Short mmCIF file of C-alpha atoms in Angstrom, two decimals:
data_model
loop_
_atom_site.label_atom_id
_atom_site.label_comp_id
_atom_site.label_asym_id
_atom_site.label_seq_id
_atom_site.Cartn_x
_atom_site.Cartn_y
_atom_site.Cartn_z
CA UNK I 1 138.67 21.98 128.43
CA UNK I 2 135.92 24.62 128.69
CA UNK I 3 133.17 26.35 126.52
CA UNK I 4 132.70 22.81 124.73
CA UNK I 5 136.37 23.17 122.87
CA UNK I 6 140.12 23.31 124.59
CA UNK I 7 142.31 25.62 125.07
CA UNK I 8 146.19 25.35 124.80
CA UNK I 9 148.57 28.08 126.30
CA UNK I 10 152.01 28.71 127.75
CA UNK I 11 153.00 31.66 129.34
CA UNK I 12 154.65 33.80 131.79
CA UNK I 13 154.20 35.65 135.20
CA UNK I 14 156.20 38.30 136.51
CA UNK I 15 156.28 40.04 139.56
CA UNK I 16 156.02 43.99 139.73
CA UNK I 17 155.40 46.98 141.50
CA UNK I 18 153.70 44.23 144.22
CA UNK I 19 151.62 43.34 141.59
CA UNK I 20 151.96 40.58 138.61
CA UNK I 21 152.53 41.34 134.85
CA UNK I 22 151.64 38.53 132.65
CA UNK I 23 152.22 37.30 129.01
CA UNK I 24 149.97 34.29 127.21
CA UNK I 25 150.16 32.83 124.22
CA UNK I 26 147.19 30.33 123.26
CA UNK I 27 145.62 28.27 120.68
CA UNK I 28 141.77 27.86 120.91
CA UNK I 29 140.67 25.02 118.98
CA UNK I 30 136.47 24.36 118.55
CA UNK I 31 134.87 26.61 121.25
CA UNK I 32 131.57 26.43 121.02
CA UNK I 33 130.39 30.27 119.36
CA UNK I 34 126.86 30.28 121.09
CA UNK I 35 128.79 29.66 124.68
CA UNK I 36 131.57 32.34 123.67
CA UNK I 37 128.74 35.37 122.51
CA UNK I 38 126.68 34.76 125.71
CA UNK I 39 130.29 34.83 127.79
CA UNK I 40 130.52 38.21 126.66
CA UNK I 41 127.02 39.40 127.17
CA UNK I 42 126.27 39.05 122.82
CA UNK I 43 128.31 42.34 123.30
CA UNK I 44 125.26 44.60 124.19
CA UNK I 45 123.13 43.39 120.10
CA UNK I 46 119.73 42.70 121.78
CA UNK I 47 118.70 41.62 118.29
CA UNK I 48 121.28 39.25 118.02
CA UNK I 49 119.17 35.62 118.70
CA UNK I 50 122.12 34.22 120.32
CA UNK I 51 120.06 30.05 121.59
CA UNK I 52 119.91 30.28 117.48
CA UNK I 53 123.81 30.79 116.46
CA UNK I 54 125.81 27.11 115.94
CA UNK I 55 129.32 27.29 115.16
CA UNK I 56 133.06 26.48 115.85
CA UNK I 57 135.64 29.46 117.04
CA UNK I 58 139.52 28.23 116.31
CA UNK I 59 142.35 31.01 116.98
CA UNK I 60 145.92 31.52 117.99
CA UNK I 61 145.98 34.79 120.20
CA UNK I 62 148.46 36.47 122.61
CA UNK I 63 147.29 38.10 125.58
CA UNK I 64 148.92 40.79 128.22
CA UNK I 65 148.14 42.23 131.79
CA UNK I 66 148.32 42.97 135.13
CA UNK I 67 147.20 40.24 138.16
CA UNK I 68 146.49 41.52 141.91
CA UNK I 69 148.49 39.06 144.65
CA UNK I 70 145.04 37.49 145.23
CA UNK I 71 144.45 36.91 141.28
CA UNK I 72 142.15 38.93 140.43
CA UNK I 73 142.65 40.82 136.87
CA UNK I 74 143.12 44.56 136.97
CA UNK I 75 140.40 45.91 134.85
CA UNK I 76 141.62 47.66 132.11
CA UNK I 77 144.91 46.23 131.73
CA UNK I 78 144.43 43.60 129.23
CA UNK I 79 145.65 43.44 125.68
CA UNK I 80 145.06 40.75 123.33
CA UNK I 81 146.18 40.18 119.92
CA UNK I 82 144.74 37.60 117.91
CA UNK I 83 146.60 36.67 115.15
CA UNK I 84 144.83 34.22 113.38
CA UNK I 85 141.06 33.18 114.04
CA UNK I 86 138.03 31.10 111.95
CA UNK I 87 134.70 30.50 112.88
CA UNK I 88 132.68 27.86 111.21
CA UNK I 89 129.11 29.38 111.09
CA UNK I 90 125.88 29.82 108.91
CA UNK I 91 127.03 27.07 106.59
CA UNK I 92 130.33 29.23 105.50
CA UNK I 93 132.68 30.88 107.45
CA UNK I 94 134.51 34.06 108.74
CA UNK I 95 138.05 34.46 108.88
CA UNK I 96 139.64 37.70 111.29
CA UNK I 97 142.23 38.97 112.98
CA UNK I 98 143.04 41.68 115.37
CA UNK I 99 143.27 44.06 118.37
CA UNK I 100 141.97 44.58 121.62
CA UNK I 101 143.55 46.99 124.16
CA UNK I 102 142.70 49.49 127.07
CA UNK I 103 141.73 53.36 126.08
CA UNK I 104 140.38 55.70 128.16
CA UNK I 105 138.91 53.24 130.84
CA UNK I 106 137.54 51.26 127.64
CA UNK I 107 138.50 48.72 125.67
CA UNK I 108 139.70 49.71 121.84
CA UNK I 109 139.66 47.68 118.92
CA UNK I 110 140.63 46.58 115.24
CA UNK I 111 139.97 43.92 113.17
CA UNK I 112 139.84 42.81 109.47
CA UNK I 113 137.64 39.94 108.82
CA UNK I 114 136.35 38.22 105.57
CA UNK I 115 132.87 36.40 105.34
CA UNK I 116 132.84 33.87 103.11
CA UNK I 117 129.46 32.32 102.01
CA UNK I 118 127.48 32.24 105.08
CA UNK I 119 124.21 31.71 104.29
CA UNK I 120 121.80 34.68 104.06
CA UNK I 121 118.70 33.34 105.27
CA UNK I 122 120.12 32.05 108.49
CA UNK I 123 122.45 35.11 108.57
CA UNK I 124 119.16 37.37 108.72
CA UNK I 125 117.57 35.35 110.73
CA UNK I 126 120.02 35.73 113.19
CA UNK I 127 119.74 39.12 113.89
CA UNK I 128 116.12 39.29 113.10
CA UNK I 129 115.79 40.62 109.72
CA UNK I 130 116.85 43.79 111.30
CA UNK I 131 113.68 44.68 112.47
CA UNK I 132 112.19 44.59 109.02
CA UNK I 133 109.31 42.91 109.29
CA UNK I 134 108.35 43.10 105.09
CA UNK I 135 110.80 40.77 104.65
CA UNK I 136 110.03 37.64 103.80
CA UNK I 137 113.30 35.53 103.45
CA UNK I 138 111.80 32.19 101.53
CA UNK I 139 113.07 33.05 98.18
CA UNK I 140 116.32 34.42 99.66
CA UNK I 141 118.16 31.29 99.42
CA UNK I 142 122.06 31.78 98.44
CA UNK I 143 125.15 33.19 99.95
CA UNK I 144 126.41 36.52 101.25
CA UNK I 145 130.30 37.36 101.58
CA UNK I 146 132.65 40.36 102.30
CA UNK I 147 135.42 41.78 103.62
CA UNK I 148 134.92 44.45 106.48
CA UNK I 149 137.21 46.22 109.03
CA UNK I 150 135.49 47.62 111.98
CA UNK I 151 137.11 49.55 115.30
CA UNK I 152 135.79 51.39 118.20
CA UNK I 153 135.29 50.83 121.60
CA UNK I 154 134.10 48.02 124.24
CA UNK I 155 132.63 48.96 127.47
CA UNK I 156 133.84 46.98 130.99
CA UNK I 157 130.83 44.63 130.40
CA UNK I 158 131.56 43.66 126.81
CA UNK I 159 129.02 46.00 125.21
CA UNK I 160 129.57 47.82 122.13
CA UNK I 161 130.28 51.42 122.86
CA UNK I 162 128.39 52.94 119.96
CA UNK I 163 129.21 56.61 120.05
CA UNK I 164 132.91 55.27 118.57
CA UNK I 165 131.99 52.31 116.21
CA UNK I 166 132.82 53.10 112.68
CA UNK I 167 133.14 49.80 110.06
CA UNK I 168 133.31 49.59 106.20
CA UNK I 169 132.13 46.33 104.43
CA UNK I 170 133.79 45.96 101.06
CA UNK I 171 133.91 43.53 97.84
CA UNK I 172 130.30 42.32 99.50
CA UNK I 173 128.90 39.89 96.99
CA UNK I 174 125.50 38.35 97.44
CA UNK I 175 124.25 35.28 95.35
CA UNK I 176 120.31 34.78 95.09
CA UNK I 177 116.77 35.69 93.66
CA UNK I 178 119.16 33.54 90.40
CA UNK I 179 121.33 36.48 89.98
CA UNK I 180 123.78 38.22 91.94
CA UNK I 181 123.77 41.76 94.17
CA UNK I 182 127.44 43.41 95.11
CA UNK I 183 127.65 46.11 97.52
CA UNK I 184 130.06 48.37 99.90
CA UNK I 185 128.85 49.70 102.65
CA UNK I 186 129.89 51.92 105.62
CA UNK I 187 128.64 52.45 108.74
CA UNK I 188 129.55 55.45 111.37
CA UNK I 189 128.15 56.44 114.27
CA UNK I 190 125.11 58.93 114.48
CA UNK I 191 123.59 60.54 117.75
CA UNK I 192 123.82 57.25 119.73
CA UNK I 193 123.06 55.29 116.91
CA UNK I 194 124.72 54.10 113.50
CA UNK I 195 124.39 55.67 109.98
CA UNK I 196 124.79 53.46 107.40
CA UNK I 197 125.11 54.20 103.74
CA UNK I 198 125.35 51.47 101.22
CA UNK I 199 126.31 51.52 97.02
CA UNK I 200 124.89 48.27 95.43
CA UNK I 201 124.58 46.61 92.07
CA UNK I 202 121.58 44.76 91.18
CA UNK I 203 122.62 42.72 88.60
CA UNK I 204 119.94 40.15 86.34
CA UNK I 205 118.13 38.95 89.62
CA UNK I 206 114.76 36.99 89.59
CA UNK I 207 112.07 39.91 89.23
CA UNK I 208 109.08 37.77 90.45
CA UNK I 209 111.25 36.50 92.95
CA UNK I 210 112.53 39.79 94.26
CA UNK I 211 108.68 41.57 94.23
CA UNK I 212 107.81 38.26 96.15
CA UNK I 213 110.47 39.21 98.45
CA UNK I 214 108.74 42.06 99.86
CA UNK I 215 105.34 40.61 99.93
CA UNK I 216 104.36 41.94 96.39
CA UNK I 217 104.24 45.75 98.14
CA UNK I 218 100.56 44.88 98.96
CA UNK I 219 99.29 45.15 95.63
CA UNK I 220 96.39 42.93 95.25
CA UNK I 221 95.76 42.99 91.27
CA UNK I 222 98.91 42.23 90.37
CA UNK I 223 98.91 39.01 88.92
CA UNK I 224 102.05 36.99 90.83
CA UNK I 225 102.28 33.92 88.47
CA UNK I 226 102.78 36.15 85.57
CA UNK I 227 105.28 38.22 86.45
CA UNK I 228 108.67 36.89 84.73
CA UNK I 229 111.49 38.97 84.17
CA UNK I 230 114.79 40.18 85.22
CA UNK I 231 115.85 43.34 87.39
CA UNK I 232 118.96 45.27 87.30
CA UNK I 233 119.67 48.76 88.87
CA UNK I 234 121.98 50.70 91.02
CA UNK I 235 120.80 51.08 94.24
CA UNK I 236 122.33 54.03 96.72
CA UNK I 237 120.72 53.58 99.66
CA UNK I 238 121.39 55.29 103.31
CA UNK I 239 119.32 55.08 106.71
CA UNK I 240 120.02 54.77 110.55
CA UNK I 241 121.04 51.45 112.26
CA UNK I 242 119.57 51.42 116.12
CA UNK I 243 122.11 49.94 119.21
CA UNK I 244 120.24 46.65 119.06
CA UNK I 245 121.12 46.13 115.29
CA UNK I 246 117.37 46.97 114.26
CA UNK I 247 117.54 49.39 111.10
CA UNK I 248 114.59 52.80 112.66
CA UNK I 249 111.65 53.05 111.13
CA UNK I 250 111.25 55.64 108.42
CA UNK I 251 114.71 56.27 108.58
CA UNK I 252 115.41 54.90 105.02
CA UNK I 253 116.30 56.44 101.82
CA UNK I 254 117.11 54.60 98.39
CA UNK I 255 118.15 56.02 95.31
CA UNK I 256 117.31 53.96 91.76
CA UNK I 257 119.80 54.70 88.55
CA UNK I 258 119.75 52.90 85.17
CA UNK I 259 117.27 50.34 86.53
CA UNK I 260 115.98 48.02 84.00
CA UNK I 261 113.25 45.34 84.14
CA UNK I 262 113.33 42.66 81.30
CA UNK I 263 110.03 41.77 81.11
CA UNK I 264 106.63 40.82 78.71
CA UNK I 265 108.94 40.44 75.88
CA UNK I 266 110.29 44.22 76.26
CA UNK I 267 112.22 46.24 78.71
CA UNK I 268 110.99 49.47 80.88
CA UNK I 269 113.58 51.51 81.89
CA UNK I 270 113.66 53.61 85.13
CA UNK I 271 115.30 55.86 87.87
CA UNK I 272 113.67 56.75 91.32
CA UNK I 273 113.95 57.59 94.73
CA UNK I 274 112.34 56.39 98.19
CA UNK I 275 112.76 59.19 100.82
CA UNK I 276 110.81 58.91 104.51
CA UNK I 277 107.79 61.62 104.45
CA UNK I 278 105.31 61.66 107.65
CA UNK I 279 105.97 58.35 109.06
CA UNK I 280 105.36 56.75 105.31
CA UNK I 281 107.40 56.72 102.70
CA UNK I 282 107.27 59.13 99.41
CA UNK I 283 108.69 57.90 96.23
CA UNK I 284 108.84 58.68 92.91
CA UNK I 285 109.79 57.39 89.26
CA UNK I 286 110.25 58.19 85.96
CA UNK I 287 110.14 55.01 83.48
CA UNK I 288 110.19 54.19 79.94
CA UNK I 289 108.20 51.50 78.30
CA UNK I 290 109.92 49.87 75.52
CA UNK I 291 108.35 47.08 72.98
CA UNK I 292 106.32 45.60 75.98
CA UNK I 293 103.49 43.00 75.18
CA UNK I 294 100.28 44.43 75.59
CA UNK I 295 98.54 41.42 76.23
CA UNK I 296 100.68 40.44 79.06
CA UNK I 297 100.84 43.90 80.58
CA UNK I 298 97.17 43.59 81.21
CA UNK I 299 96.87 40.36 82.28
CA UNK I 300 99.38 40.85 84.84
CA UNK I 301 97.72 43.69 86.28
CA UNK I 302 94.67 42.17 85.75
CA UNK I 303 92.99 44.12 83.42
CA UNK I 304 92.88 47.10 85.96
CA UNK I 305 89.58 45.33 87.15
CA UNK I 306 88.17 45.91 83.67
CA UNK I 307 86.13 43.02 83.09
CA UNK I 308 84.53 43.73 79.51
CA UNK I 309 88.14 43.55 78.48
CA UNK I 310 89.68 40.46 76.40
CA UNK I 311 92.81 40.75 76.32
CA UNK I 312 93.89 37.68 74.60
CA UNK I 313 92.51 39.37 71.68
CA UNK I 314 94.46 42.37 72.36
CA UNK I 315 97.98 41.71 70.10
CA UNK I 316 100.42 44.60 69.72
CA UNK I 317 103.01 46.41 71.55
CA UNK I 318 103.20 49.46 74.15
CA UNK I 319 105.80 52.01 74.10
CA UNK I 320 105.24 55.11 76.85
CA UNK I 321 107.03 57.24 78.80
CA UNK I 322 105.39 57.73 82.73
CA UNK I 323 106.36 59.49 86.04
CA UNK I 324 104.74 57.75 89.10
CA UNK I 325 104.61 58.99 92.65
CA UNK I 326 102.85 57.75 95.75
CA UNK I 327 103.45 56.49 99.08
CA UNK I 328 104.20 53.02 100.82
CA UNK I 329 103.61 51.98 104.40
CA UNK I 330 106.41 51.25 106.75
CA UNK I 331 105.67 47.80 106.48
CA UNK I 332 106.53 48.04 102.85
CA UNK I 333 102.85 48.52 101.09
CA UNK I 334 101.21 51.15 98.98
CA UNK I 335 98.95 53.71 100.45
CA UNK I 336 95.91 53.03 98.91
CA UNK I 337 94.61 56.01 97.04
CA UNK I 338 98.00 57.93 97.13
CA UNK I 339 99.34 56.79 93.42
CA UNK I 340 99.74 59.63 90.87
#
């Protein structure tokens, strides 16, 4: 009985060269997944908010090495093979299997796991939003799953080794903002840090609901309650993930195709690209206004502060074509006075 679950095993010991080899196999059934992560030190993620994490860890595993006479382990002898493992976390759960064996005075691994419908808000919040602090999560409620392989390299103390970490996340499939987002993703290592690129579809989310999301990118005319819609785009999107699991500041660059916003009884198509310029961030658009109620297009930008305008007399449509470019804040906001 130990780490608030039990542990079953048989095994053998055997002795050799004055020392003793040793085989396991066991059966873990409930460990408690906050007890096991600070056992092994959260594996070196300081952002990982470990007194937050509730779960249950269940696996069948079998595990080889070397004892001294007195008992002791010999570091860097140990091998363990889990076969079959589930934890019960975030209100879904994560299914994996894998390796773990000694490399170079290091521990290797491999493992294939699959997420299923954990949910995203407490999934963020467990590794704090990844140090983006424009996030706000309240409209982010739904479920996140996907299939990822990762390998690399442990140090002696459990922590990640990250010069060797490479993982892909595939089939990713996130439900919320009342649509649905699907992504891959892969992640390598990058000058003692991670580089992750991700491909995503945006498909038929939320639009006032996904601006909200990012704190309405700090613009204060734009009318919130009448902004209805629905967004769809591809997203590429690349940047750098820090040791800790924070994503670096200014480090990010997206890439918008075939985006489309339903919206004011009309559509505006649009492609455009974020890209990190002098601590800010420079982007860019091209769009297309198609059929789009005039009326509503004012009164959700509030008349541009025009206040001799009516614009519930104002009936008719607007079609344009318009390039934008300007600048947003790290923290997700337009520069003031930087929109062209």
């Amino acid at each position: 009985n130990t780490l608030g679950g039990r542990i079953y095993f048989d095994g053998n010991l055997i002795p050799k060269n004055n020392q003793f080899s040793f085989n396991a196999q066991t059966q873990m059934q409930n460990l408690d997944l906050q007890q096991v992560l600070k056992g092994m030190n959260s594996f070196g993620l300081k952002s990982l908010k470990t007194d937050e994490i509730k779960g249950k860890l269940s696996a069948n595993t079998t595990i080889f090495g070397i004892l001294l006479p007195k008992g002791d382990v010999v570091r860097n002898t140990i091998s363990l093979n889990i076969n079959t493992a589930s934890i019960s976390t975030l209100g879904g759960t994560i299914d994996f299997d894998g390796q773990l064996f000694p490399k170079n005075k290091l521990y290797a691994f491999n493992f294939n796991s699959q997420v299923n419908q954990i949910n995203i808000i407490d999934f963020l919040d467990t590794f704090d939003n990844f140090g983006m602090t424009s996030l706000n999560t309240k409209h982010l409620n739904g479920s996140l799953s996907f299939s990822a392989n990762a390998n690399g390299f442990l140090l002696p103390n459990w922590h990640l080794f990250s010069n060797e970490f490479n993982a892909t996340l595939s089939n990713g499939i996130f439900k919320s903002l009342d649509g649905e987002i699907t992504f891959n993703t892969q992640i390598v290592p990058k000058n003692d840090a991670f580089a992750f690129t991700s491909n995503t579809q945006i498909s038929n989310i939320n639009l006032e609901q996904f601006i909200s999301t990012f704190d309405y990118f700090g613009i204060k005319k734009l009318e919130k309650q009448k902004i209805k819609g629905r967004f769809s785009s591809i997203i590429n999107l690349k940047g750098t993930l820090l040791r800790q699991g924070n994503i670096a500041e200014n480090s990010i660059n997206i890439e918008l195709k075939k985006g489309m916003i339903k919206t004011m009884d009309g559509t505006i198509d649009f492609d455009g690209k974020l890209i990190p310029k002098n601590n800010k961030y420079n982007f860019s658009s091209n769009a297309k206004i198609n059929r789009v109620a005039i009326e509503q297009f004012l009164e959700t930008f509030d008349n541009f502060g025009i206040t001799s305008f009516q614009p519930k007399n104002i009936h008719g449509q607007l079609n344009a074509k318009a390039s934008v470019n300007g600048f947003l804040e790290a923290n997700g906001k337009f520069v003031p006075n930087s929109i062209a």
